[in-house]
PDB file of C-alpha atoms in Angstrom:
ATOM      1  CA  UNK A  16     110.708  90.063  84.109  1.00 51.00           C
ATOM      2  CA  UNK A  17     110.542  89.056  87.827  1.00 53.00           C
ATOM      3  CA  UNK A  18     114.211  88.454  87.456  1.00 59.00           C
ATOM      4  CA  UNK A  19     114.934  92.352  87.110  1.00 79.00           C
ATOM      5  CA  UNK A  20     112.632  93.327  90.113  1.00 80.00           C
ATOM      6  CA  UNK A  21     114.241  94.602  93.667  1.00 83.00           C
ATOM      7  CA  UNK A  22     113.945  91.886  96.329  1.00 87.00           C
ATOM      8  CA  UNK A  23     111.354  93.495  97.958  1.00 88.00           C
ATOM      9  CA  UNK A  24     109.203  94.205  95.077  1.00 86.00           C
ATOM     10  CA  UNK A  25     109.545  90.103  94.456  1.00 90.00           C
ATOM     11  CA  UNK A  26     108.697  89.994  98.049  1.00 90.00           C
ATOM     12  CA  UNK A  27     105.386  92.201  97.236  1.00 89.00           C
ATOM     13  CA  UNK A  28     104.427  89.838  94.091  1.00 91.00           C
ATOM     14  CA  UNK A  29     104.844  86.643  96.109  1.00 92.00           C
ATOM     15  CA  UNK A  30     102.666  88.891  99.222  1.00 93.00           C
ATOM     16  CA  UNK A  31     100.003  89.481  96.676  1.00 93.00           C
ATOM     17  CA  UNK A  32      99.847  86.237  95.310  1.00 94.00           C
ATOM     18  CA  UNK A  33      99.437  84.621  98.598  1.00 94.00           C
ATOM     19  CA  UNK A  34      96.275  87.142  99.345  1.00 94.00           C
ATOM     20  CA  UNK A  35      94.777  86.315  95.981  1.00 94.00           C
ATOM     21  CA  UNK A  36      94.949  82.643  96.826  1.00 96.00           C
ATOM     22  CA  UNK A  37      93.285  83.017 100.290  1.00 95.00           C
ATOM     23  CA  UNK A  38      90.577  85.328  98.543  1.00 95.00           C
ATOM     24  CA  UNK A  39      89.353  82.763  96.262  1.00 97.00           C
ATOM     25  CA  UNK A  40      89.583  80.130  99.263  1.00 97.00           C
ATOM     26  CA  UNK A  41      86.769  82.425 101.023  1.00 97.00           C
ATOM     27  CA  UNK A  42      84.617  83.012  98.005  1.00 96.00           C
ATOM     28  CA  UNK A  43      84.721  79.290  97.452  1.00 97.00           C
ATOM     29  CA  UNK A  44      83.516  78.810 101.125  1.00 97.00           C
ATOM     30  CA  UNK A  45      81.437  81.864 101.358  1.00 97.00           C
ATOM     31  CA  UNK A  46      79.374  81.076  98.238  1.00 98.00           C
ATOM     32  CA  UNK A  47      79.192  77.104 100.076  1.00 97.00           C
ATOM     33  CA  UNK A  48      77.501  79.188 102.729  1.00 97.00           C
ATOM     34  CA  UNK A  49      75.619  81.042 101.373  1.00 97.00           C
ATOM     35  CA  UNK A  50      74.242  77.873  99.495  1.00 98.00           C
ATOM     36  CA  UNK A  51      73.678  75.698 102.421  1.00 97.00           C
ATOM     37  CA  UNK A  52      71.862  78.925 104.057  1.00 97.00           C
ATOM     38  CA  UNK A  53      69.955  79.447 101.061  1.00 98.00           C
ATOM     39  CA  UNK A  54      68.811  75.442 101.765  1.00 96.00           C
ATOM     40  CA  UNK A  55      68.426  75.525 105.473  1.00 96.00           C
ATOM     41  CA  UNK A  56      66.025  78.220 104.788  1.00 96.00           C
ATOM     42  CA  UNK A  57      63.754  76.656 101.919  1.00 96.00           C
ATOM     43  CA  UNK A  58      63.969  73.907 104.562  1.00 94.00           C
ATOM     44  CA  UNK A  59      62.015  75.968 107.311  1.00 94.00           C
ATOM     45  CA  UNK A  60      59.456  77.662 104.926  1.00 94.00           C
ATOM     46  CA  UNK A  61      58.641  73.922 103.834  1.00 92.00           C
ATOM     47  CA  UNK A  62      58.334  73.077 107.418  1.00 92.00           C
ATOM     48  CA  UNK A  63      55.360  75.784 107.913  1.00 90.00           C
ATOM     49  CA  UNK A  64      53.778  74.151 104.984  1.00 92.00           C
ATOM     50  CA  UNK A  65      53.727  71.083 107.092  1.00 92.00           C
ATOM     51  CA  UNK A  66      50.830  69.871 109.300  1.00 91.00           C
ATOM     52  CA  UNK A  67      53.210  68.871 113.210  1.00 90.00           C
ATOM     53  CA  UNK A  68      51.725  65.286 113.379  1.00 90.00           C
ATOM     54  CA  UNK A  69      53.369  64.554 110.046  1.00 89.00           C
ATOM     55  CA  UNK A  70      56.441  61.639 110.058  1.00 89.00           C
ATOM     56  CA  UNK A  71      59.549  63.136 109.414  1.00 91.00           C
ATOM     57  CA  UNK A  72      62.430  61.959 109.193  1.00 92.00           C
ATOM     58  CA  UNK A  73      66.345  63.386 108.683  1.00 89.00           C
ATOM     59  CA  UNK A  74      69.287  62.243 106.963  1.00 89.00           C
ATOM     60  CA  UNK A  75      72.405  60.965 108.726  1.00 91.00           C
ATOM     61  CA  UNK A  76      74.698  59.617 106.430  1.00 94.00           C
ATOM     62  CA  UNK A  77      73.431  57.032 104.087  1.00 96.00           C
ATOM     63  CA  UNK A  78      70.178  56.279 106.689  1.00 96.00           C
ATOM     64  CA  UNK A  79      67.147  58.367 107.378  1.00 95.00           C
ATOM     65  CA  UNK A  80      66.060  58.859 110.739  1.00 95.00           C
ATOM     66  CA  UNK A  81      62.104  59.095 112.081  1.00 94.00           C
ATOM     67  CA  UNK A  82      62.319  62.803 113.811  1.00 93.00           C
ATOM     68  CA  UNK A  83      60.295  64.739 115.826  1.00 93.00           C
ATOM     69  CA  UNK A  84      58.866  67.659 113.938  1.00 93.00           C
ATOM     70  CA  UNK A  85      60.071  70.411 116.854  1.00 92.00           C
ATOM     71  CA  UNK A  86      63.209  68.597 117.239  1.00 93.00           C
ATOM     72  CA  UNK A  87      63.734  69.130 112.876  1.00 92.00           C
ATOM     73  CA  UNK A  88      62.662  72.379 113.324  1.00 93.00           C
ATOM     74  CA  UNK A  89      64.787  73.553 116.402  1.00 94.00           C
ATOM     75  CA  UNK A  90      67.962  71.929 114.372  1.00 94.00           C
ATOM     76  CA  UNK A  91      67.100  73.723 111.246  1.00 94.00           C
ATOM     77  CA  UNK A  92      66.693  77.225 112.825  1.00 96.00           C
ATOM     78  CA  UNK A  93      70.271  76.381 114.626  1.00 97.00           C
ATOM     79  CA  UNK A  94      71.645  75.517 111.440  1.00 97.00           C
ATOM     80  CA  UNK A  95      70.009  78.259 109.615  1.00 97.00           C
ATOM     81  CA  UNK A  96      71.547  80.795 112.671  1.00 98.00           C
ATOM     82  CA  UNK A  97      75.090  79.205 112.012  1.00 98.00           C
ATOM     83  CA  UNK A  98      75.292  79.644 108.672  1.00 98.00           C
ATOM     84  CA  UNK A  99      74.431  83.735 109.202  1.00 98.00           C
ATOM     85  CA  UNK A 100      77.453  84.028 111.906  1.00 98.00           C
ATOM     86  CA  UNK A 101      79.798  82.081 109.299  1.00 98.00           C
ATOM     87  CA  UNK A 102      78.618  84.036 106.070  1.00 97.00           C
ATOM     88  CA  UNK A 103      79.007  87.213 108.199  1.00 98.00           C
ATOM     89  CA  UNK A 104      82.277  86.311 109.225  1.00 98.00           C
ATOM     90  CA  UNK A 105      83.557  85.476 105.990  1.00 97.00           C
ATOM     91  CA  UNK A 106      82.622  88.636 104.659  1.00 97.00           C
ATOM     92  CA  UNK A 107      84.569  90.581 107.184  1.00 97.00           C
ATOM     93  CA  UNK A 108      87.326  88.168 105.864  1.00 97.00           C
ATOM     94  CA  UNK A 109      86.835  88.519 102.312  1.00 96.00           C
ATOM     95  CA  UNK A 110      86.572  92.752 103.445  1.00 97.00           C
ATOM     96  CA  UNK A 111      89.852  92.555 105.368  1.00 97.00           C
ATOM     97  CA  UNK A 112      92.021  90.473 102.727  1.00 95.00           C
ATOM     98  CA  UNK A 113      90.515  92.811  99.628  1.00 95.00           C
ATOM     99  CA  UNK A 114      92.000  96.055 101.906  1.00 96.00           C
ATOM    100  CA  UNK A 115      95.744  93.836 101.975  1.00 94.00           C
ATOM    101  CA  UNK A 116      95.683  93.642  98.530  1.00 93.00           C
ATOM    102  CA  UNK A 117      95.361  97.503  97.881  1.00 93.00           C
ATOM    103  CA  UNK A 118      97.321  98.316 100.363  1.00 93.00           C
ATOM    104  CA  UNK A 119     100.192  96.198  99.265  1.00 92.00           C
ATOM    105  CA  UNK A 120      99.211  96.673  95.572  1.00 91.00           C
ATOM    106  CA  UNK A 121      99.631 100.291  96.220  1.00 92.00           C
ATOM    107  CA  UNK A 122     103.183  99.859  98.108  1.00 89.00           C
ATOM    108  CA  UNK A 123     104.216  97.795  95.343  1.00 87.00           C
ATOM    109  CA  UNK A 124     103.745 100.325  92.631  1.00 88.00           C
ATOM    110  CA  UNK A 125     105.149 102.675  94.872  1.00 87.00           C
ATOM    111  CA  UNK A 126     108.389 100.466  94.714  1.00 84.00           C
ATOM    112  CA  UNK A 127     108.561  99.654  91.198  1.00 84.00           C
ATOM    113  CA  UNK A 128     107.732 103.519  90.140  1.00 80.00           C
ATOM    114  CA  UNK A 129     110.651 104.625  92.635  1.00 59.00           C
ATOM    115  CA  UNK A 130     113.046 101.892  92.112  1.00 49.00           C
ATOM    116  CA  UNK A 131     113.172 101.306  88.156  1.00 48.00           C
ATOM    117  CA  UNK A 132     113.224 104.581  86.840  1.00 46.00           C
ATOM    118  CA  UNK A 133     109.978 104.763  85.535  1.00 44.00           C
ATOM    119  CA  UNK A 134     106.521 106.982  86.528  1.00 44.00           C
ATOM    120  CA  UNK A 135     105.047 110.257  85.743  1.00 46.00           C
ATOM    121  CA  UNK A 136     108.317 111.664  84.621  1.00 42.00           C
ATOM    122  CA  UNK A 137     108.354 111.608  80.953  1.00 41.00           C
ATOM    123  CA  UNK A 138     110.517 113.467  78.323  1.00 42.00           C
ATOM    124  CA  UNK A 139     110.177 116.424  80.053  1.00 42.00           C
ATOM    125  CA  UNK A 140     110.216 115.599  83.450  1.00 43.00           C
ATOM    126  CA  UNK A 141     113.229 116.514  85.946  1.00 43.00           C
ATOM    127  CA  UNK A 142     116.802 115.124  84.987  1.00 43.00           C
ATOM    128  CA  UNK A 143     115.543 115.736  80.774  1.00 43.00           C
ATOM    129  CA  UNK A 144     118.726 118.096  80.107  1.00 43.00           C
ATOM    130  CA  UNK A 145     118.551 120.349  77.579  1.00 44.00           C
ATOM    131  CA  UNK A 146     119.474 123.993  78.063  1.00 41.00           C
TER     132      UNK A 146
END
């Protein structure tokens, strides 16, 4: 069917495509965020649970790592902080690409009701003949 389409309605499809891609690329990340936010902060309600003289340690790669408790605690709350800017920002993102796709959803069917004959006109629409 894409064969019979005007160039720029192809152009549209391709368009839309393209948007629909990079939407599921920021739910993907945005629900990664939202997870590793959801974790930083279990993290810091554990840490309240948690007398200060306590031995902590932290993960770096394949090693853990004796920590000061502040020091966990000051990189959890940055982390924690991070994770709120980048969820925030991907939802502008995910706001901005969803308002693309209707607008160019809605100049596409403006094309293909204009261009192949087709819309609201029906049998007795303008051009029907008769008398």
């Amino acid at each position: 069917m894409q064969g019979n389409l005007p160039p720029e309605a192809q152009e549209k499809i391709e368009e839309l495509q393209g948007l629909q891609e990079t939407a599921q690329t920021v739910a993907v990340q945005k629900q990664e965020a939202e997870s590793g936010l959801q974790e930083a902060e279990t993290a810091l309600d554990e840490l309240d649970e948690i007398d200060e003289d306590t031995t902590m340690y932290r993960q770096i790669g394949d090693l853990f790592v004796e920590t000061e408790f502040d020091e966990a605690e000051s990189e959890l709350e940055e982390k924690v902080s991070n994770l709120e800017i980048r969820l925030e920002t991907l939802e502008k993102q995910e706001d901005r690409v969803q308002q693309q796709f209707e607008s160019l959803q809605e100049e596409l069917e403006g094309l293909l009701g204009g261009g192949m004959g087709g819309g609201p006109a029906g049998p007795g629409g303008p051009g029907a003949g008769g008398a």
